[in-house]
Coordinates of C-alpha atoms in Angstrom, one line a residue:
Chain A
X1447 CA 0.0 0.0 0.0
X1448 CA 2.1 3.5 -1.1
X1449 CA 1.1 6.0 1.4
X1450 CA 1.3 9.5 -0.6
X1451 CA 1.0 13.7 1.2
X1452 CA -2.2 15.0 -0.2
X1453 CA -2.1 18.2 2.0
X1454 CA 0.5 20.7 4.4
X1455 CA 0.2 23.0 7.1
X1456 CA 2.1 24.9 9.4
X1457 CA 2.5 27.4 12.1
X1458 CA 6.1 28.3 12.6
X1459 CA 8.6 30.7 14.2
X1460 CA 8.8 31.7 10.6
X1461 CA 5.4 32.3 9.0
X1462 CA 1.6 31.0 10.1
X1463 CA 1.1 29.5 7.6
X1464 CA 3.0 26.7 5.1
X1465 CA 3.6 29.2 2.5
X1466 CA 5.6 32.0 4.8
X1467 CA 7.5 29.4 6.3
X1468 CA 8.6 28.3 3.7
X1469 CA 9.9 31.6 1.8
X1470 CA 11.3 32.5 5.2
X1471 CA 13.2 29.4 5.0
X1472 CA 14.3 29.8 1.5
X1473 CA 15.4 33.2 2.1
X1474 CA 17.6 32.3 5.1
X1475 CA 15.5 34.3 7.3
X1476 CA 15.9 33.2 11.4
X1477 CA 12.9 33.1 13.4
X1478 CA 15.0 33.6 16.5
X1479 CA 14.6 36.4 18.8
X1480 CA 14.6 38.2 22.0
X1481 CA 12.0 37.3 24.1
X1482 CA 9.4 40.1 24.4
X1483 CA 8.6 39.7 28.3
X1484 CA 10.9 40.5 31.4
X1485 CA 11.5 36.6 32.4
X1486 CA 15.2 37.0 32.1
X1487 CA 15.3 39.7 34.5
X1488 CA 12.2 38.6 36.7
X1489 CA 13.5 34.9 37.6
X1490 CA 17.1 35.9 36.3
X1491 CA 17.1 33.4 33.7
X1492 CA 20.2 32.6 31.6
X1493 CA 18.6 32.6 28.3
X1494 CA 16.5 35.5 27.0
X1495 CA 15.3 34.3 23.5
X1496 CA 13.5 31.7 21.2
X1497 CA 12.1 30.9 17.9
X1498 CA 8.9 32.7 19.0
X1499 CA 5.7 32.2 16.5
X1500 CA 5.5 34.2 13.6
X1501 CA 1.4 34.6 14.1
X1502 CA -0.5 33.8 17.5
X1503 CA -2.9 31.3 17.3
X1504 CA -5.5 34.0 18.8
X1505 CA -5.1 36.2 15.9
X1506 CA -6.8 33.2 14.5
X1507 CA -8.9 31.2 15.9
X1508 CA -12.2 32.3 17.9
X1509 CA -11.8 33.4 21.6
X1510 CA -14.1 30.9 23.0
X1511 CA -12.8 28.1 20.5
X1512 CA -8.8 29.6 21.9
X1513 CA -10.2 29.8 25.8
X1514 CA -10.6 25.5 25.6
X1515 CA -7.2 24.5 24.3
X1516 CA -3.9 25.0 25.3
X1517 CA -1.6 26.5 23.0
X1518 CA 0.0 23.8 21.7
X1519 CA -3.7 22.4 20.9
X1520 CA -4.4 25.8 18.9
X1521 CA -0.9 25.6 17.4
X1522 CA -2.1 22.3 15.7
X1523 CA -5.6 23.2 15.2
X1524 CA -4.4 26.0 13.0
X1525 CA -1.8 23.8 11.3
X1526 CA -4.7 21.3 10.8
X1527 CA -7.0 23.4 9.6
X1528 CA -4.7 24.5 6.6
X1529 CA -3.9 20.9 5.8
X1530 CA -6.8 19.8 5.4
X1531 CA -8.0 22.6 3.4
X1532 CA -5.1 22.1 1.1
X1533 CA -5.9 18.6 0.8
X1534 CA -9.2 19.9 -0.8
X1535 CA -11.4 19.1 2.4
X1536 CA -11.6 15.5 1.5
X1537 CA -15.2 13.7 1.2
X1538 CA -14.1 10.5 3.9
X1539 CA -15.9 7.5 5.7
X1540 CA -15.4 8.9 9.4
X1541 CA -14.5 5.7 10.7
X1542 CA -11.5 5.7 7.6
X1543 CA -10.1 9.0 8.9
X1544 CA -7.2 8.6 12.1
X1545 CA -5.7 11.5 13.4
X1546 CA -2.1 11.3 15.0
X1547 CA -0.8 14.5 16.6
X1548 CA 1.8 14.6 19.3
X1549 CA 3.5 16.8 21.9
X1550 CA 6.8 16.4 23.8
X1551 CA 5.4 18.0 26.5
X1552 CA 2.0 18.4 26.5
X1553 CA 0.1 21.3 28.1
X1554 CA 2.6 22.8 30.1
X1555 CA 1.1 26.5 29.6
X1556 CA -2.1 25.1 31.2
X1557 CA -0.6 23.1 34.0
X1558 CA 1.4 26.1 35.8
X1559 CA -1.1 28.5 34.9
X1560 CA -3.5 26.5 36.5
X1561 CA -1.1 25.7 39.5
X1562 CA 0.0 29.5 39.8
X1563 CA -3.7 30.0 40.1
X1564 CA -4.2 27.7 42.7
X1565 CA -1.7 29.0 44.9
X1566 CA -3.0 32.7 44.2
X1567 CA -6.6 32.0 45.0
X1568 CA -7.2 28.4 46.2
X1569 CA -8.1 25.1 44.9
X1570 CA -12.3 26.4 44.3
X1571 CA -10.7 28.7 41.5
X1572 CA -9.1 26.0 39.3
X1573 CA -11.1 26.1 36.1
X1574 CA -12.7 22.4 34.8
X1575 CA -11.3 22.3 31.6
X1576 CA -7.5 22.5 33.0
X1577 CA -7.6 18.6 32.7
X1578 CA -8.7 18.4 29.6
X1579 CA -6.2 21.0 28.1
X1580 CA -3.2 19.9 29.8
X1581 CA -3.7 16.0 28.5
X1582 CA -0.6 15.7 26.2
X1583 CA -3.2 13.5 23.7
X1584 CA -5.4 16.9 24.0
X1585 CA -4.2 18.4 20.7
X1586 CA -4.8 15.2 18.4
X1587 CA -8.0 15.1 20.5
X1588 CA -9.0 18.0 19.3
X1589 CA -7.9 17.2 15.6
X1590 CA -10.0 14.1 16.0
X1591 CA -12.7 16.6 17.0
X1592 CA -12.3 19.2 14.4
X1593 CA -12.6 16.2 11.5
X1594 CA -14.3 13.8 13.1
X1595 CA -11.6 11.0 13.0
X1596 CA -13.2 7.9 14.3
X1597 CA -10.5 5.5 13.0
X1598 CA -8.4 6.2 15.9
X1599 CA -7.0 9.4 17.3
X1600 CA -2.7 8.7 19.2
X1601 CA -0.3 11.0 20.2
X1602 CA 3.1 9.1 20.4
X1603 CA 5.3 10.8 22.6
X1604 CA 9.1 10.5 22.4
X1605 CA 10.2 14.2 23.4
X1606 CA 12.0 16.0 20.2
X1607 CA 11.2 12.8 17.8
X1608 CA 7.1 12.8 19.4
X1609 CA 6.5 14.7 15.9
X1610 CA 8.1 12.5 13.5
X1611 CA 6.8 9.1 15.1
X1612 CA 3.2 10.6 15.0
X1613 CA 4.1 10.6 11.2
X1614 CA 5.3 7.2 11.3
X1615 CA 1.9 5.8 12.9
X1616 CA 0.1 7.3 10.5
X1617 CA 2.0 5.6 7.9
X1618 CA 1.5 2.5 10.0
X1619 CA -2.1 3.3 9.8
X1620 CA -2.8 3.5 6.6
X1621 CA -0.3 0.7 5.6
X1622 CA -2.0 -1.9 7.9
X1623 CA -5.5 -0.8 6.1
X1624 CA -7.0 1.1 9.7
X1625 CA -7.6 4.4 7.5
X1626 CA -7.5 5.4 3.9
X1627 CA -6.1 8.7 5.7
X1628 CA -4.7 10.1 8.9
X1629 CA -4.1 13.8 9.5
X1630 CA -0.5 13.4 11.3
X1631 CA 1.7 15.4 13.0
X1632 CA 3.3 17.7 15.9
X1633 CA 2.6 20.7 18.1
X1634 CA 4.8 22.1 21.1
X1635 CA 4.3 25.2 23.1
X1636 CA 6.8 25.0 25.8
X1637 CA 8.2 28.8 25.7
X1638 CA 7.1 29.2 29.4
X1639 CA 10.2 30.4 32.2
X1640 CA 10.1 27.0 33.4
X1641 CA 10.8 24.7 30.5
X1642 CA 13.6 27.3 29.2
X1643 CA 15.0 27.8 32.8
X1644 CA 15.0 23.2 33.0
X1645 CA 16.3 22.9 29.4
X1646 CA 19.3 25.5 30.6
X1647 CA 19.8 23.4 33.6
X1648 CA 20.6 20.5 31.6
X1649 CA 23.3 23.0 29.8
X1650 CA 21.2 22.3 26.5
X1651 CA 20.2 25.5 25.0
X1652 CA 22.5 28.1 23.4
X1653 CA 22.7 31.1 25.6
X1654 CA 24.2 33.5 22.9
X1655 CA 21.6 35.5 24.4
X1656 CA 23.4 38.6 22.5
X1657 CA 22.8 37.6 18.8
X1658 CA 19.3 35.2 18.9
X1659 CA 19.3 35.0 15.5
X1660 CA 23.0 33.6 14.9
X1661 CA 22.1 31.1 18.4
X1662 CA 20.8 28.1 16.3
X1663 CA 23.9 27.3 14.2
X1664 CA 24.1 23.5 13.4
X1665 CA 27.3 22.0 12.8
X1666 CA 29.4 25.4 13.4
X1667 CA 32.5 25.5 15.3
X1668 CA 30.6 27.5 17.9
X1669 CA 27.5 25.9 18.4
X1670 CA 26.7 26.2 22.1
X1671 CA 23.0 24.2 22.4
X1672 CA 19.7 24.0 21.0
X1673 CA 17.3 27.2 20.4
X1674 CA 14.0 27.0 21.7
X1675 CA 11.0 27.1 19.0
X1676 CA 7.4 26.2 19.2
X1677 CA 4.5 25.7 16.8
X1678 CA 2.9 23.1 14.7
X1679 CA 3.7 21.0 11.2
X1680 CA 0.7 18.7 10.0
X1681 CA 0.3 16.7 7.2
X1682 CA -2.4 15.0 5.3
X1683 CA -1.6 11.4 4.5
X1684 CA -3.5 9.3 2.6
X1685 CA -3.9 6.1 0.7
X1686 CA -2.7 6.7 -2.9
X1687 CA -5.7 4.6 -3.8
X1688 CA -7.8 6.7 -1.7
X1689 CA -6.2 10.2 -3.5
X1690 CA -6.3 9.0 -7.0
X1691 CA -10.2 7.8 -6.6
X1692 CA -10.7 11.5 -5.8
X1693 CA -8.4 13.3 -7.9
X1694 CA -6.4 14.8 -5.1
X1695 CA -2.9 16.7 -6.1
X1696 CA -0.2 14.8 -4.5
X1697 CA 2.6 16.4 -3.5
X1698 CA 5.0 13.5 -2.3
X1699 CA 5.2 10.1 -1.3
X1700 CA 6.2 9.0 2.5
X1701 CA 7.9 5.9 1.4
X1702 CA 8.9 4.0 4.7
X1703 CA 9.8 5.1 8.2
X1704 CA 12.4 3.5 10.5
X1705 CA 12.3 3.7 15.0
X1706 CA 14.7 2.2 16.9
X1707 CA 16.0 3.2 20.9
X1708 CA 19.2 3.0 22.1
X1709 CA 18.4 1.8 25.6
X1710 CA 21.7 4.1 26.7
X1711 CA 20.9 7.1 28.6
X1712 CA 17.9 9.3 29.8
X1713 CA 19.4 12.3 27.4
X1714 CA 22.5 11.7 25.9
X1715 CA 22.8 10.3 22.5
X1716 CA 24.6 6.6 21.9
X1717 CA 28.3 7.9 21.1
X1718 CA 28.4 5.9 18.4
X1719 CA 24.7 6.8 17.1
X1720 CA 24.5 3.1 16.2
X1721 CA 20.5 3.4 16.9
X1722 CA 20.3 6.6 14.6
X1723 CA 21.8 4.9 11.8
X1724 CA 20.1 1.9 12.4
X1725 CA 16.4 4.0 11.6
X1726 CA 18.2 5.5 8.8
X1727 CA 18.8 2.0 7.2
X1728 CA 15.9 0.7 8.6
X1729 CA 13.5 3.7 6.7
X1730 CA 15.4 3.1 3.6
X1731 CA 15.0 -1.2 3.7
X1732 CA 10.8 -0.7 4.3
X1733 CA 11.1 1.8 1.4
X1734 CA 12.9 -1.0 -0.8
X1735 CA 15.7 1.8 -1.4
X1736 CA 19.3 2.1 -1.1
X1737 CA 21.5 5.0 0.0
X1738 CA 22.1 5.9 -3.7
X1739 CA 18.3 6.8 -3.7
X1740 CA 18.6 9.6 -1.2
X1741 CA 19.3 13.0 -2.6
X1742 CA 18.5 15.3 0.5
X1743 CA 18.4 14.6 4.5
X1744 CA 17.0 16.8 6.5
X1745 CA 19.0 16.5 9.9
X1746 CA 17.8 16.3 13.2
X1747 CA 20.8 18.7 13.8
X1748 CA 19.5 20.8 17.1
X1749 CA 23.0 22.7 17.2
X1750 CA 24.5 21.0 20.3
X1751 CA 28.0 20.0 20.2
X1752 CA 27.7 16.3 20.8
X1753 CA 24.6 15.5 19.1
X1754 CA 25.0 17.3 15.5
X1755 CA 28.7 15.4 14.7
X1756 CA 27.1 11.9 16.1
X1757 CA 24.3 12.1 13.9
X1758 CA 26.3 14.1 10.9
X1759 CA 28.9 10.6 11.0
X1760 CA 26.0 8.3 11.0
X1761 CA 24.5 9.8 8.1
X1762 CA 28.3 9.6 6.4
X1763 CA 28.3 5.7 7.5
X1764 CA 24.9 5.2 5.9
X1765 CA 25.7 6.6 2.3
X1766 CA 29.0 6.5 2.2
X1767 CA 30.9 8.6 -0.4
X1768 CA 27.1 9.3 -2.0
X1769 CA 26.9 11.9 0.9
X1770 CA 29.4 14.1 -1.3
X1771 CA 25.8 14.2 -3.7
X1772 CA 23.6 14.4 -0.9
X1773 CA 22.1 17.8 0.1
X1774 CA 22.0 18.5 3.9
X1775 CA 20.1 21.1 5.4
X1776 CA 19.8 21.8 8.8
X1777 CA 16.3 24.1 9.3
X1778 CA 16.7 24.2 12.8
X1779 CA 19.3 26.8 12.3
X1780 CA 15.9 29.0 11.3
X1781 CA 13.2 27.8 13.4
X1782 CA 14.9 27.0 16.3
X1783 CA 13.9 23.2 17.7
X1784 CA 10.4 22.7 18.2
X1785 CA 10.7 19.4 20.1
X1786 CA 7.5 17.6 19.5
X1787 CA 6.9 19.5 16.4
X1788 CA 10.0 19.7 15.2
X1789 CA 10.1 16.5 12.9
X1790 CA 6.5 17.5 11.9
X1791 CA 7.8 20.9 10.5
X1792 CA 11.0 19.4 9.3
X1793 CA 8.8 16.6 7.7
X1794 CA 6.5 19.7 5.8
X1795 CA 10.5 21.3 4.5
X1796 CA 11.3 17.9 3.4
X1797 CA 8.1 17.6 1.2
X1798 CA 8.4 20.8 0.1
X1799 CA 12.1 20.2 -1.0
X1800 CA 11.3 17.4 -2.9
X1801 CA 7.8 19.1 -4.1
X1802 CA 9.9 22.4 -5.3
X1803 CA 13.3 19.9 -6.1
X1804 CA 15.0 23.1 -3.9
X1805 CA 17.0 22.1 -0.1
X1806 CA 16.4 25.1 2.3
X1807 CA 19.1 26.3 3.2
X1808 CA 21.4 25.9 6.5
X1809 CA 22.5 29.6 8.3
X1810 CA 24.6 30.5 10.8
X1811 CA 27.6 28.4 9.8
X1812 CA 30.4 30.5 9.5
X1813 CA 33.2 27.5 10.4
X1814 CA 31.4 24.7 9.8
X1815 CA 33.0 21.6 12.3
X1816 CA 36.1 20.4 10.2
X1817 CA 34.6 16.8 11.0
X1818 CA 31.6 17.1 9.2
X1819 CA 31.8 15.0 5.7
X1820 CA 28.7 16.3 4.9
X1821 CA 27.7 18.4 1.7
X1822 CA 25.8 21.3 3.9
X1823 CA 23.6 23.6 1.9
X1824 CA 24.5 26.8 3.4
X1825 CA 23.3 30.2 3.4
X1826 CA 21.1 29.4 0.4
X1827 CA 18.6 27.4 -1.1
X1828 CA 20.0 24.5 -3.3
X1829 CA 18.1 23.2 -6.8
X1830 CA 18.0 19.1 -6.5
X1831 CA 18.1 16.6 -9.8
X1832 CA 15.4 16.1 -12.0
X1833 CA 13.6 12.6 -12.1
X1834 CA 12.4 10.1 -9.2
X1835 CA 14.1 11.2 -5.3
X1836 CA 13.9 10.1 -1.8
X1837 CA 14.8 12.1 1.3
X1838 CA 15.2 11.4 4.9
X1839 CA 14.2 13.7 7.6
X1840 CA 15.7 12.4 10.6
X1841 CA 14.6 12.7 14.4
X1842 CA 15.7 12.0 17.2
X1843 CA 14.3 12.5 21.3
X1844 CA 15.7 12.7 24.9
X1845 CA 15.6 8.8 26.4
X1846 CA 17.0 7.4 23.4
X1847 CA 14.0 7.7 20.5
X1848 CA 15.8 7.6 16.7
X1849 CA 12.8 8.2 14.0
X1850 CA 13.7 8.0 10.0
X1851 CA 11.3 8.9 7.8
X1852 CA 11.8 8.5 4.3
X1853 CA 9.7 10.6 1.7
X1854 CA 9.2 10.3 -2.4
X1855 CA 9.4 12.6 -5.1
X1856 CA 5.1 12.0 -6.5
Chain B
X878 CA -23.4 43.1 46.5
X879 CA -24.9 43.5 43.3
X880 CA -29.1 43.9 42.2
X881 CA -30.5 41.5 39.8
X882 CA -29.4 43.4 36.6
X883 CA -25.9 43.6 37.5
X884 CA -25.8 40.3 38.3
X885 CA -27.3 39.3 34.6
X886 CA -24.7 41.8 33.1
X887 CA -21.9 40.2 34.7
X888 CA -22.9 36.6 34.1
X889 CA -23.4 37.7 30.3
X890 CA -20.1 38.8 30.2
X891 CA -19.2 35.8 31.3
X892 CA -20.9 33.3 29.1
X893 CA -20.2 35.3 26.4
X894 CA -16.2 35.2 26.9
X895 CA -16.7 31.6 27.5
X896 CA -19.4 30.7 24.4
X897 CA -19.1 33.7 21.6
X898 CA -22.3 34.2 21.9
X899 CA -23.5 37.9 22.2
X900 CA -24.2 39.5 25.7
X901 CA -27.8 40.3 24.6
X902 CA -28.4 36.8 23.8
X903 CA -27.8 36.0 27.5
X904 CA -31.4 36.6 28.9
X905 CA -33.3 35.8 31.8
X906 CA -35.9 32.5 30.3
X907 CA -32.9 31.0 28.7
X908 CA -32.0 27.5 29.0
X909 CA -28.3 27.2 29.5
X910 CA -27.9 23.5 27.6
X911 CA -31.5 24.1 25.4
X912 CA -31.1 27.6 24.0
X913 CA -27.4 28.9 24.8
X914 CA -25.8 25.1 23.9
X915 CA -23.7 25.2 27.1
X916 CA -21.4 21.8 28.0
X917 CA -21.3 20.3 31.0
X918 CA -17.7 21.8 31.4
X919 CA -18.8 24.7 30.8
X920 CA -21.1 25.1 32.5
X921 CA -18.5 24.5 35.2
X922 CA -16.1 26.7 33.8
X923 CA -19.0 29.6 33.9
X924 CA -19.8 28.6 37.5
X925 CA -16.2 29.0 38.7
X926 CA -15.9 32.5 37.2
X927 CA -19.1 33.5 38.6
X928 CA -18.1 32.6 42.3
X929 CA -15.0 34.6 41.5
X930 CA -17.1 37.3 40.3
X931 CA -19.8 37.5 42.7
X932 CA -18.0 36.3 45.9
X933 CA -19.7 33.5 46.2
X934 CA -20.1 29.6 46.5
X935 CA -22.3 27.5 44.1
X936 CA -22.0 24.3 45.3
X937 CA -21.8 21.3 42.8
X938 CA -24.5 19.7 43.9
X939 CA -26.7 23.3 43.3
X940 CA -25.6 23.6 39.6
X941 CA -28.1 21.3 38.4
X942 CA -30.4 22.6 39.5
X943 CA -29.4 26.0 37.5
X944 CA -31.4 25.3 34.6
X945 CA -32.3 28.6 33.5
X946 CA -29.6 32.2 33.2
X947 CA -32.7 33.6 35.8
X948 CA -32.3 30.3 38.3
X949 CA -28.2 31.5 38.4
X950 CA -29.0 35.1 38.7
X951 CA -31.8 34.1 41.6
X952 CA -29.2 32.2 43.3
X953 CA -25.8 34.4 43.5
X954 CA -28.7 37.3 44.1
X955 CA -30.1 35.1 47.8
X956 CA -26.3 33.9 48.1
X957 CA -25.2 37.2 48.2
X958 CA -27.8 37.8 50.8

């Protein structure tokens, strides 16, 4: 059964929409900057920026619709909604339609609100929905909702890879005949003090607090830790039986996805990134291709100095000397990382490469790591060959979560 | 302590926030599931900001019993005392 991308959305750092995210990216634009509160000086926080979103999802949607999600819920409510528009609004049996839209970290916006509320005014003043928006399965609960999806509704979490597996069940999905499609996904609104102030703790954001946009800079000499990013990438996928009976456009193919663990550690990365190369292989086996198939990788890449090198020589032991004709981009240097969304919105760039035969480009990298045997598309956008390619977006998530996914020129 | 028409205003202004609806639509003889197509949550939700509002407590157990925007306005009015 070929599993094929009948529709896109996003809400992004960059633009709130697929379409400005997109030229954003293309034009090398960051979506990194200084956060427009007084956090860092309130609770003296060591890092005063993030890949904040381009368009608030209450410039959007309805108040009262707003006032019953979380953000990261209306994140992928508005990411949803322009999927499935784009798909055309497809005529489908209810009970054939699965949705599959994940978080890293669910509601945290609701949980402390609600908490900083109870110790403000007692336990009588917690509002009833706090439950219901904090639930990290709330946002693909509310997808389910919007569409009524009645074939199933998951949110696969696996912190900064949550995105891409919710991808990968939704290939599953369709592939094992439980939908003809499944609106699939990521969503993460975790710029809140106390997520920034616990991911600094761990020494794993960049605190080049003086130049935000230059922070994120994968694979750079100077990389000093992930940027923060938050918003939503969705996708529409779909039977290509099920697309062709109705004439849909189809704008790539999701040919096979690969998910192993490394059973190692609670956040490191396996030194060897054995497990990460393993998905790679294992994407490219259940997509009957080999490495000479591959024309552009997406990277996880998050701009930390351990993790971008272990996952750069993985992708060099996979394809070998092919990688000199391989295109690597590294988005995150844009966006900043959107954990649970982040191989969503990576997964919506790689369709779009291979839609537009054009690899966003990589910024930042000024001295790129003289390790790195990579061919990294830098500063801007690169045209890809004519005829029939595959790309991998890769994924990867704190406790040892490697996702592959492996898309299809159409 | 509020009369009976500020009480109606600010529980409008409520349900409003909470359902979309227009404050005028938020009259006396309606039914908050039949005509305004309030949830059980809420319904809740509308109850907890109104005991903010009005400094006082609606018990669970009373909210059922709050059929009507009038039967809410009647109680917080007698609550208030």
């Amino acid at each position: 059964m070929t599993v094929v991308v009948t529709g896109l959305g996003a809400t992004s750092p960059l633009g709130g929409d697929v379409s400005s995210t997109w030229e954003g990216a293309l034009a090398g634009r960051s979506g990194v900057r200084t956060l427009d509160n007084d956090w860092a000086e309130t609770y003296g926080m060591a890092v005063n920026f993030a890949g904040q979103l381009a368009v608030s999802p209450l410039e959007v949607l309805s108040r009262p619709e707003a006032k019953r999600m979380d953000p990261s819920a209306q994140m992928a409510i508005v990411a949803t909604r322009e999927a499935w528009a784009h798909a055309g609004s497809p005529e489908v049996d209810p009970e054939r339609l699965g949705a599959v839209v994940s978080s890293g970290i669910g509601g945290v916006w609701t949980l402390l609100s609600a908490w900083d509320t109870m110790k403000e005014k007692g336990a009588a003043r917690v509002l009833p929905l706090t439950v219901p928006m904090l639930m990290p399965n709330s946002p693909t609960a509310y997808v389910s909702l919007e569409l009524k999806a009645r074939a199933g509704s998951h949110s696969p979490v696996s912190a900064c890879a949550s995105g891409a597996e919710a991808i990968g069940m939704g290939f599953e999905m369709i592939e094992s005949g439980r939908a003809d499609i499944v609106v699939a996904g990521g969503t993460e609104a975790a710029i809140h003090p106390l997520p920034i102030s616990a991911f600094a703790a761990m020494a794993a954001l960049s605190k080049r607090n003086d130049d935000p946009a230059g922070a994120s800079r994968p694979y750079d000499t100077s990389r000093d830790g992930f940027v923060l990013g938050e918003g939503s990438g969705v996708v529409v996928l779909e039977s290509e039986e099920h697309a062709k009976a109705r004439g849909a456009h189809i704008y790539a193919r999701l040919l096979g996805v690969g998910m192993t663990s490394d059973g190692h550690h609670i956040a490191a990365p396996e030194p060897n990134g054995t497990g990460q190369t393993r998905a790679m292989e294992l994407s490219l086996q259940r997509a009957g291709l080999t490495a000479v198939d591959v024309a552009h990788v997406n990277a996880h890449a998050t701009s930390t100095p351990v993790g971008d090198m272990i996952e750069a020589r993985g992708i060099r032991a996979l394809l070998g000397s092919h990688a000199d004709q391989v295109a690597l981009s590294a988005t995150k240097s844009m966006t900043g990382h959107l954990l649970g969304g982040a191989g969503a919105l990576e997964s919506v760039f790689t369709i779009k490469a291979l839609e537009t035969r054009t690899a966003p480009p990589t910024i930042n990298v000024t001295s790129p790591d003289p390790e790195l045997e990579l061919d990294l598309v830098r500063d801007t956008p690169r045209e890809l060959p004519e005829g029939q390619l595959a790309a991998i977006n890769n994924s990867f998530g704190f406790g040892g979560h490697n996702v592959a996914l492996v898309f299809g020129t159409a | 302590m509020a009369d009976k028409n500020e009480i109606l205003a600010g529980l409008a202004e409520i349900v409003a926030e909470e359902t979309g609806l227009d404050t005028a639509e938020v009259e006396l003889e309606k039914s908050f599931t039949d005509d305004l197509d309030i949830d059980s949550l809420s319904m809740m939700t509308i109850v907890t900001l109104a005991e903010e509002k009005f400094e006082v407590r609606i018990p669970d157990e009373k909210v059922k019993d709050l059929t009507t925007v009038g039967d809410a306005v009647d109680f917080i009015a007698a609550a208030q005392g």
